Each structure stands twice: as C-alpha cells, then as structure tokens.
mmCIF file of C-alpha atoms and ligand atoms in Angstrom:
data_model
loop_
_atom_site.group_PDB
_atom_site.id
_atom_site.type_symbol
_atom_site.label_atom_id
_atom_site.label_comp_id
_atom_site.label_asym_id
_atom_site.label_seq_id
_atom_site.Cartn_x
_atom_site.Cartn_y
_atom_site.Cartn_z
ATOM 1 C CA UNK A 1 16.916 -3.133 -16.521
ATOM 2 C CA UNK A 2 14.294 -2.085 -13.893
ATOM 3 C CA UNK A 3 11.502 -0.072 -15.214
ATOM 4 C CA UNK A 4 7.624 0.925 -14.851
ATOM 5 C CA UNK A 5 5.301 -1.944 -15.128
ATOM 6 C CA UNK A 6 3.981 -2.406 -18.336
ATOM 7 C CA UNK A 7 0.967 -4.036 -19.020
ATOM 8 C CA UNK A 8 1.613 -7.811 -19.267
ATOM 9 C CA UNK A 9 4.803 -7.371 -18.165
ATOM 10 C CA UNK A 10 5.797 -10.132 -16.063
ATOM 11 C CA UNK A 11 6.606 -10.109 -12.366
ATOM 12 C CA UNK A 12 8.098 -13.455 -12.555
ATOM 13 C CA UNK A 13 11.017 -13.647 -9.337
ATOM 14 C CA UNK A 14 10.420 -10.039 -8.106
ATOM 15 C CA UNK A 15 9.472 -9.078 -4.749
ATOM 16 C CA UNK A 16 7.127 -6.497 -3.796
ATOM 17 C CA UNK A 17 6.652 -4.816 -0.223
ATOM 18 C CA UNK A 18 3.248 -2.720 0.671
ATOM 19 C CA UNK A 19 3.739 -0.961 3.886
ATOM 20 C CA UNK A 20 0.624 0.767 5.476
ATOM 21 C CA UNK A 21 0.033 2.505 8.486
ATOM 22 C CA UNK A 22 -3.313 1.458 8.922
ATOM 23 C CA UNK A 23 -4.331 -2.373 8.003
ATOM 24 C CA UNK A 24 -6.873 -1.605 5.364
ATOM 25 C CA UNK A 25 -4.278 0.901 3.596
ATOM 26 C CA UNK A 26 -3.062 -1.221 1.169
ATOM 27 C CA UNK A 27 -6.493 -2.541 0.023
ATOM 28 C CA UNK A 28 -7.814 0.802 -1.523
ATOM 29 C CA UNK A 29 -4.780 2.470 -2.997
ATOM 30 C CA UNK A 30 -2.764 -0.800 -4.484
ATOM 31 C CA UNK A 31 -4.643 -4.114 -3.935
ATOM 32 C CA UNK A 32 -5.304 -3.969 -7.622
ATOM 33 C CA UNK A 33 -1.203 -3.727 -8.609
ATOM 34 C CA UNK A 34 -0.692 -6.601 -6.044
ATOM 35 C CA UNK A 35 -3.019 -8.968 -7.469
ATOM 36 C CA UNK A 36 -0.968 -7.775 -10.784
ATOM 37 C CA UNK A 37 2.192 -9.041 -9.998
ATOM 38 C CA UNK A 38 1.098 -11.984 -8.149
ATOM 39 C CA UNK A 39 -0.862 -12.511 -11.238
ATOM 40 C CA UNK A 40 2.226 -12.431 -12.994
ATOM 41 C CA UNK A 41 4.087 -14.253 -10.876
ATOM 42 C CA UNK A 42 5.879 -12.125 -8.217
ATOM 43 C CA UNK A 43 5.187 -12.226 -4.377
ATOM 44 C CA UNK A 44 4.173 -9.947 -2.244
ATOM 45 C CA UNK A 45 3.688 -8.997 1.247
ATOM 46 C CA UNK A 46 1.773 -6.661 3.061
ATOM 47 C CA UNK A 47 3.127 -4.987 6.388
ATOM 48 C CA UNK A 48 0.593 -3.099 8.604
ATOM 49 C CA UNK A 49 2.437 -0.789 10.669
ATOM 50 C CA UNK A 50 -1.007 -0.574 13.035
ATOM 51 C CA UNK A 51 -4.514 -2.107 12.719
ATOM 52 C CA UNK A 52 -6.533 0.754 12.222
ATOM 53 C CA UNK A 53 -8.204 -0.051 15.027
ATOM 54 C CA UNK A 54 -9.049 3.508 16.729
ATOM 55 C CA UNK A 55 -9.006 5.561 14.110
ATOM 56 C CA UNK A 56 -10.225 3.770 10.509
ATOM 57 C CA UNK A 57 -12.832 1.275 11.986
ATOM 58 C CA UNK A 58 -15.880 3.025 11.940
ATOM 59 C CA UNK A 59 -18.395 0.804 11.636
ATOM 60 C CA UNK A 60 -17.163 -1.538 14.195
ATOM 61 C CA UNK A 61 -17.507 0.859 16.756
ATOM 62 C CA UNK A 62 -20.810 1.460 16.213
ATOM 63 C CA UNK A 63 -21.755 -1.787 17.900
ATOM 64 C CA UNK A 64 -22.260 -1.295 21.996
ATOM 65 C CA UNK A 65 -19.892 -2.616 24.267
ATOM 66 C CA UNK A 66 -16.934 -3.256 21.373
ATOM 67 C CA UNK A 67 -13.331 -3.373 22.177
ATOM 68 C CA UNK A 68 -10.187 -2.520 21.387
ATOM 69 C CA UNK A 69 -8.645 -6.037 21.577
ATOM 70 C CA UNK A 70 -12.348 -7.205 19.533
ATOM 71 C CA UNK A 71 -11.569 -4.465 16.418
ATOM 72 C CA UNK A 72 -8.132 -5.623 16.516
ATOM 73 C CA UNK A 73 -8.881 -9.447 15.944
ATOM 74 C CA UNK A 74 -11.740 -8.605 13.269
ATOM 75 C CA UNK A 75 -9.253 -6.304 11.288
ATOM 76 C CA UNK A 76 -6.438 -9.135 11.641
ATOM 77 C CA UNK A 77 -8.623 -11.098 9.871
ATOM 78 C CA UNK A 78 -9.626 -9.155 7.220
ATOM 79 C CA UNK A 79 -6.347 -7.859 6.626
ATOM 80 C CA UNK A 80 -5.196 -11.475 6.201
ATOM 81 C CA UNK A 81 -8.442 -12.512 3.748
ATOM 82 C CA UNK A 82 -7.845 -9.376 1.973
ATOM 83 C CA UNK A 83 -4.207 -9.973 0.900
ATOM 84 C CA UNK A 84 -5.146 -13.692 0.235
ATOM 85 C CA UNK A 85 -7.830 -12.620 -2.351
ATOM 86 C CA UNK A 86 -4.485 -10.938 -3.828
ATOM 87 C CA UNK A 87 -1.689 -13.067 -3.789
ATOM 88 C CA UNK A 88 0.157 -11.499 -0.609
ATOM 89 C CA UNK A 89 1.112 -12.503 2.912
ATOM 90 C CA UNK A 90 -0.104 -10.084 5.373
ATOM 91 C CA UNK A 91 1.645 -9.239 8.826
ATOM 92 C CA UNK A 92 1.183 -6.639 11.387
ATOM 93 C CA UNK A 93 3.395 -4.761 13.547
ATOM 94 C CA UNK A 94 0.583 -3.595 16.066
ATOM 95 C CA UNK A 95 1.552 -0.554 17.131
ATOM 96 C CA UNK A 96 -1.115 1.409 18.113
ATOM 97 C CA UNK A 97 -3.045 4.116 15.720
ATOM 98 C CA UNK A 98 -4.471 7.764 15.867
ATOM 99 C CA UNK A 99 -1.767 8.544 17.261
ATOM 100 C CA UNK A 100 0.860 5.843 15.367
ATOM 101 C CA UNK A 101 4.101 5.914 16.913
ATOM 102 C CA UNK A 102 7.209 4.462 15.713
ATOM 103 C CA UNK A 103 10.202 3.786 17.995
ATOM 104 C CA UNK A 104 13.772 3.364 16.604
ATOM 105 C CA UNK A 105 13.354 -0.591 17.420
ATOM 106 C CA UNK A 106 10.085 -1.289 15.313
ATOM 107 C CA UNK A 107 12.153 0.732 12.206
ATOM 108 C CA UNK A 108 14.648 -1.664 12.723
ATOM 109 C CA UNK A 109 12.535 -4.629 12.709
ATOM 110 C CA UNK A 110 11.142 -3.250 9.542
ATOM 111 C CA UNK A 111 14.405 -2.449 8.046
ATOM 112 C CA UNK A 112 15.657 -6.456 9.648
ATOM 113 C CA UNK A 113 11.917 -7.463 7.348
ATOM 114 C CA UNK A 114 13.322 -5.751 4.311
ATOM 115 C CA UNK A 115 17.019 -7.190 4.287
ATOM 116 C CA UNK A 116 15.467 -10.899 4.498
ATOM 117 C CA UNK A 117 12.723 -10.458 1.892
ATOM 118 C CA UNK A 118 14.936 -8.057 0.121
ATOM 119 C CA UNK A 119 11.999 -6.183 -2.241
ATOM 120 C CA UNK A 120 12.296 -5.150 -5.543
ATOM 121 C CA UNK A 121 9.822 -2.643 -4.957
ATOM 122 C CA UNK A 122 8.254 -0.800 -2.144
ATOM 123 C CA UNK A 123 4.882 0.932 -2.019
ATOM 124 C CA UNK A 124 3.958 3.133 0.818
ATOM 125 C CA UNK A 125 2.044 6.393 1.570
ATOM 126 C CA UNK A 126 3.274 9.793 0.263
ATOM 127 C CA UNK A 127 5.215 12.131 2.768
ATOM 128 C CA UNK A 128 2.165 14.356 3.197
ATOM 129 C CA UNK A 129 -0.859 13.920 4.125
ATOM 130 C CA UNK A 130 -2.754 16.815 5.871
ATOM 131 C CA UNK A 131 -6.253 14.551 6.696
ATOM 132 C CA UNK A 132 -3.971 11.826 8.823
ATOM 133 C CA UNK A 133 -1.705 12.035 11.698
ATOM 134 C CA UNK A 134 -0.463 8.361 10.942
ATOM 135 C CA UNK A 135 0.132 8.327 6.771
ATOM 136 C CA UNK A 136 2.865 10.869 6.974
ATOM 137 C CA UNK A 137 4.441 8.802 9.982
ATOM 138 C CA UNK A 138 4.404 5.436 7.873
ATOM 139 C CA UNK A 139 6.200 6.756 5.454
ATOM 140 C CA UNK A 140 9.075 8.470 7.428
ATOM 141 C CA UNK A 141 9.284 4.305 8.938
ATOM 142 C CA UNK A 142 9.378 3.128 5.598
ATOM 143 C CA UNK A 143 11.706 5.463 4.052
ATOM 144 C CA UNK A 144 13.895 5.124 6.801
ATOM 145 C CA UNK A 145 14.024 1.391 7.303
ATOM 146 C CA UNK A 146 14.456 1.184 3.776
ATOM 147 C CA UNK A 147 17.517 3.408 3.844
ATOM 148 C CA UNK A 148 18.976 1.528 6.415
ATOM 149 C CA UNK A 149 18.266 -1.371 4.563
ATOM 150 C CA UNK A 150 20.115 -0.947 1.719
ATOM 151 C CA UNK A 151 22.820 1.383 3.052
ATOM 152 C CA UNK A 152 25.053 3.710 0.561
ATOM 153 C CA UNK A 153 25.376 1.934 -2.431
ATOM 154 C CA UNK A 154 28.878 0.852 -1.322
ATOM 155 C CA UNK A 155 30.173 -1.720 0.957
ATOM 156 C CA UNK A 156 28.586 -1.706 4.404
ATOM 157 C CA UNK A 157 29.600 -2.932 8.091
ATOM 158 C CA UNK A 158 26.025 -4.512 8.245
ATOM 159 C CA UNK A 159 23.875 -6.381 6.452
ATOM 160 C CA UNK A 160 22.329 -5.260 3.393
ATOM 161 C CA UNK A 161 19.722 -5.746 0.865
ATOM 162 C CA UNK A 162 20.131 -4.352 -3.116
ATOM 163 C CA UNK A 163 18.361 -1.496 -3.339
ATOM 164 C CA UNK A 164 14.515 -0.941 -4.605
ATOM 165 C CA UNK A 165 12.011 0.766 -6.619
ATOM 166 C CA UNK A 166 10.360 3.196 -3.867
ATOM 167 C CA UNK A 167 6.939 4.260 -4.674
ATOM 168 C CA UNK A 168 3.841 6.292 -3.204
ATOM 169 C CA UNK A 169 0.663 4.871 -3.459
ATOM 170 C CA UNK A 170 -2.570 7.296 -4.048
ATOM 171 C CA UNK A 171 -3.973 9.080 -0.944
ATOM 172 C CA UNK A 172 -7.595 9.695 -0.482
ATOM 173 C CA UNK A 173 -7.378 13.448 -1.471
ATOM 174 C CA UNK A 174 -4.394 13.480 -3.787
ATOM 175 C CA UNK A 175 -4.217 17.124 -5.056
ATOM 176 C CA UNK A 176 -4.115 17.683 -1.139
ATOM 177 C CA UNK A 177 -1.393 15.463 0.002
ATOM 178 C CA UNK A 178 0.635 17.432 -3.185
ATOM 179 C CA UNK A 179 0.016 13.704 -5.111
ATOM 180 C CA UNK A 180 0.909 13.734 -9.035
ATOM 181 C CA UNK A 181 0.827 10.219 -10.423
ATOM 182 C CA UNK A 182 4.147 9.418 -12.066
ATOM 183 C CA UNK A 183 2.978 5.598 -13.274
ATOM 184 C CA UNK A 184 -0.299 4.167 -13.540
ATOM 185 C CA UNK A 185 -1.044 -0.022 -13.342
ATOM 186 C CA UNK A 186 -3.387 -1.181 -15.370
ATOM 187 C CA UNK A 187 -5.309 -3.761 -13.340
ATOM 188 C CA UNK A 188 -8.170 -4.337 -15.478
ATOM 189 C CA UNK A 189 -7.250 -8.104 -15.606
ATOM 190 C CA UNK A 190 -6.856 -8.632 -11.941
ATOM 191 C CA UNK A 191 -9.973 -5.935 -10.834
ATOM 192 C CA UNK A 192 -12.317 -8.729 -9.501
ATOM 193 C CA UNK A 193 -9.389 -9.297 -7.132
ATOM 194 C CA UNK A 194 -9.087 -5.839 -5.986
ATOM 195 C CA UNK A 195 -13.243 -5.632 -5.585
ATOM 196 C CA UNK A 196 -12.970 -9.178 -3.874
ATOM 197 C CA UNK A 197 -9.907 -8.022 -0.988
ATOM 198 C CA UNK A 198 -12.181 -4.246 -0.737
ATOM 199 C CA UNK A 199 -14.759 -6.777 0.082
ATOM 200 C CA UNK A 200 -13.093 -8.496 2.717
ATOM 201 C CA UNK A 201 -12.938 -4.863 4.567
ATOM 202 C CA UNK A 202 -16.327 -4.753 6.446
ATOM 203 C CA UNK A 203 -15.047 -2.181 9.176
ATOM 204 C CA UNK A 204 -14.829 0.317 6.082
ATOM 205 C CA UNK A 205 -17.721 -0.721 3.716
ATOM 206 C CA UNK A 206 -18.067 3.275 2.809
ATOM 207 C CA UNK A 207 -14.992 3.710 1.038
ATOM 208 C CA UNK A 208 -15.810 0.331 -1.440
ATOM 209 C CA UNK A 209 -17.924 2.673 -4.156
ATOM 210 C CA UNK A 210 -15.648 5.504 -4.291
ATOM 211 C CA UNK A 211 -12.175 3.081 -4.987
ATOM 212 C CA UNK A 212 -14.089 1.663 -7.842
ATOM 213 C CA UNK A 213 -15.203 4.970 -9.067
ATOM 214 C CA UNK A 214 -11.208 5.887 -8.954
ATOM 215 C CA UNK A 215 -10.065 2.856 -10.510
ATOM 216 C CA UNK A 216 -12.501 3.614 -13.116
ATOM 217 C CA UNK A 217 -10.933 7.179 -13.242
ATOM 218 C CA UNK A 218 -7.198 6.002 -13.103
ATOM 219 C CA UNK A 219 -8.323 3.729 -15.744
ATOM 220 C CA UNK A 220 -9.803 6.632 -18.248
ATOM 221 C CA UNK A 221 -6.404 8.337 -17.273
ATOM 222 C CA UNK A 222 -4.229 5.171 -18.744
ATOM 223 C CA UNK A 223 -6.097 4.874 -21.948
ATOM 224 C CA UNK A 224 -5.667 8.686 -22.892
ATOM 225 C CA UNK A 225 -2.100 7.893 -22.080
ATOM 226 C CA UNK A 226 -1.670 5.110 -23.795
ATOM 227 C CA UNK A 227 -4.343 4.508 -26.708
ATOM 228 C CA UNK A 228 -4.896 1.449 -25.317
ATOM 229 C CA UNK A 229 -8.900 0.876 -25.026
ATOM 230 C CA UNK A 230 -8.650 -2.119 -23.211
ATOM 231 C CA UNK A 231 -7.480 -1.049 -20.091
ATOM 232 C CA UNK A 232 -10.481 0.175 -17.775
ATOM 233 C CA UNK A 233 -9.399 -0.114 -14.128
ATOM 234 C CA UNK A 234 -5.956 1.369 -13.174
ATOM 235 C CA UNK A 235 -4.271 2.817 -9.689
ATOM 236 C CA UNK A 236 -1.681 5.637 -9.835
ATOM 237 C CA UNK A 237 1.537 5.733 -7.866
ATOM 238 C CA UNK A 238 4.008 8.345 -7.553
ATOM 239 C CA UNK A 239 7.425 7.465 -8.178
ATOM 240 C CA UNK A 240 9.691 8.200 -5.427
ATOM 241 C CA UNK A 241 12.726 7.640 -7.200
ATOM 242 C CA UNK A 242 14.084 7.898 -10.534
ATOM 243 C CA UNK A 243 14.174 4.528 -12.055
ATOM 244 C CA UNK A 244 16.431 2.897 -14.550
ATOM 245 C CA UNK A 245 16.269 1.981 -17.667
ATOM 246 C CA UNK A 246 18.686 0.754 -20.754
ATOM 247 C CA UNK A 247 16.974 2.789 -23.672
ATOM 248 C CA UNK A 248 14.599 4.898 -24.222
HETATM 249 ZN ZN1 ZN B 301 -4.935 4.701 6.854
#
C-alpha cells in the first residue's frame, strides 16, 4: 500500500528524489520532509538541475569583482552542507540558470539517475510558475525523465524503474503558481534540521525568516486538519498523482 505520509510513519527502505532547478530549491520548500524520512529511515537525494548561480544568488553578487565560476563553487558547497544537515546526497547537473535549458541528453541522464536509484517518490516544482523562467522548465525535465523512466506500466524494450509517488513542492507565491496543497508533512520533529540546511544557504539569507514563518503556517494548517496540537512546523505538497491505498 503506498499512501500520504503520516506522522511517524516510517520511511524505512524507501527512496526519495528532490529535483530543483535552482540549488537552493529544495532547501525552502521540502528540506523539512527530507530530514523526515531520513529521520525515519529512508534516503534521499537531491538533484540540482542548475546552481542558481545567475539568477538566485543575490548576495554573492554584491561583492566586487565575483564570478561566475566563484558563485558556482560557494553554492556547490552549500548545496552539499545543506542536504547533509538533512540526511540527503546532493548532486548537480550544472546547466546554466536564468535562462535554464534542458537538452534531450541531460533528461536522459536524469531519467538514466532515476532507473538506478529507482525513487519511491519524487518532489519537484509545480508546472507553473509565473515569477520564474526556470521552475516551470524543471518540472517539464522531471516529469519527463520520470515518464521515461518508468515507461507504460507494461513491459518495455528498455530499462525501467517501478513507478513513483510524483509530487509538487510549495512555490514562493502559491495561490499564483495555481498551488493547492493536497498533503501536508508534519516536520515538527525534524525542524532544527530544516532551520540548520536554510542556514547553510548564505547566498539567500533573505528568504530564512519567511520559510519559518510558512512552516509555522503549514503547521497551523495540519493541526486544524488533524486535531493534532503537537504538530507546529509542516510543508505542503501538491499531489501530482492519485495515490493508492488498500482501505479507506
Ligand atoms: Zn529556484
């Protein structure tokens, strides 16, 4: 039975998959639901599809005489200390941002990424996102690597992976990228590790306050839903596909 996470479920043996266009991506919309399930025992990894290195590393450029190559090596590094602080590998495609392109060879490495770790879930960005040329982009890649990654749900001439949960992770202006959360994580457990990888993102200090005031709003969201007063930190998701379950 595959179903939405409950809280305490565990993770133990699944595989999740975070694809972002931009390195930092995954940090502020689902760092908190990685830690989660690495918490719980899954794995995860994060794929950046581009560094962010034009387009979402402000402060960075503010320094004279910074480069391109220079952003690049600073955000490789946070990237990589930010999945640490939750539980994930982190590996980048370096593609190029603002504008992110994606040839028919990099959606076949991705799609070649997804048959060997063969996810149980992937999170990416929602189909629309009217604020960013790259979001939208990403997740055309994603959907379409993932597609050709797990074929027709018959027997294929190529190599396969079994098919996965296919989510949306929460854009910055959700009502404008047509966003309605479908599942929310409760991450209240594991929200020192989200606050620890937002941290690790110096090139985009500004945006640390405001994903803690969501997470606090996500959270207030899951306890009306629920009853449950514990939770207090949660991130919303949109479900991209129906998912499956034995009894309701
Ligand atoms: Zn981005």
């Amino acid at each position: 039975m595959s179903g939405p996470g409950r809280s305490g479920e565990r993770t133990g043996g699944r595989r999740m998959l975070v694809v972002g266009a931009h390195s930092a991506d995954f940090v502020w919309r689902s760092a908190g639901t990685v830690a989660a399930h690495t918490a719980t025992g899954g794995e995860a990894l994060v794929v950046a599809l581009t560094y962010g290195e034009r387009g979402e590393s402000g402060v960075l450029w503010k320094e004279e005489g910074q480069t391109e190559e220079n952003v690049k090596r600073i955000r490789h590094e946070e990237a990589t200390s930010a999945a640490a602080a939750v539980g994930a590998g982190f590996r980048a495609f370096d593609l190029g941002d603002y504008p992110l392109h994606v040839s028919q060879e990099s959606v076949a490495e991705l799609a070649e990424l997804m048959r060997d770790f063969a996810p149980h879930v992937v999170l990416t960005h929602p189909e629309k996102d009217p604020f960013n040329p790259d979001h939208p982009v990403a997740h055309e890649a994603v959907a379409r690597a993932r597609l050709l990654t797990s074929g027709a749900g018959v027997a294929s001439g190529f190599r396969t992976a079994p098919p996965s949960e296919f989510l949306a992770f929460e854009p910055h202006q959700p009502e404008l990228c047509g966003f309605v959360p479908t599942v929310y994580v409760d991450i209240t457990p594991v929200f020192d590790r989200k606050a620890e990888a937002m941290s690790c993102m110096a090139a985009q200090r500004y945006l640390q306050e405001y994903y803690a005031q969501r997470a606090d709003q996500r959270g207030n969201h899951a306890r009306k839903v629920t009853g449950n007063q514990d939770i207090r930190q949660a991130e919303a998701f949109h479900r991209l596909l129906p998912n499956v379950v034995g009894a309701l």
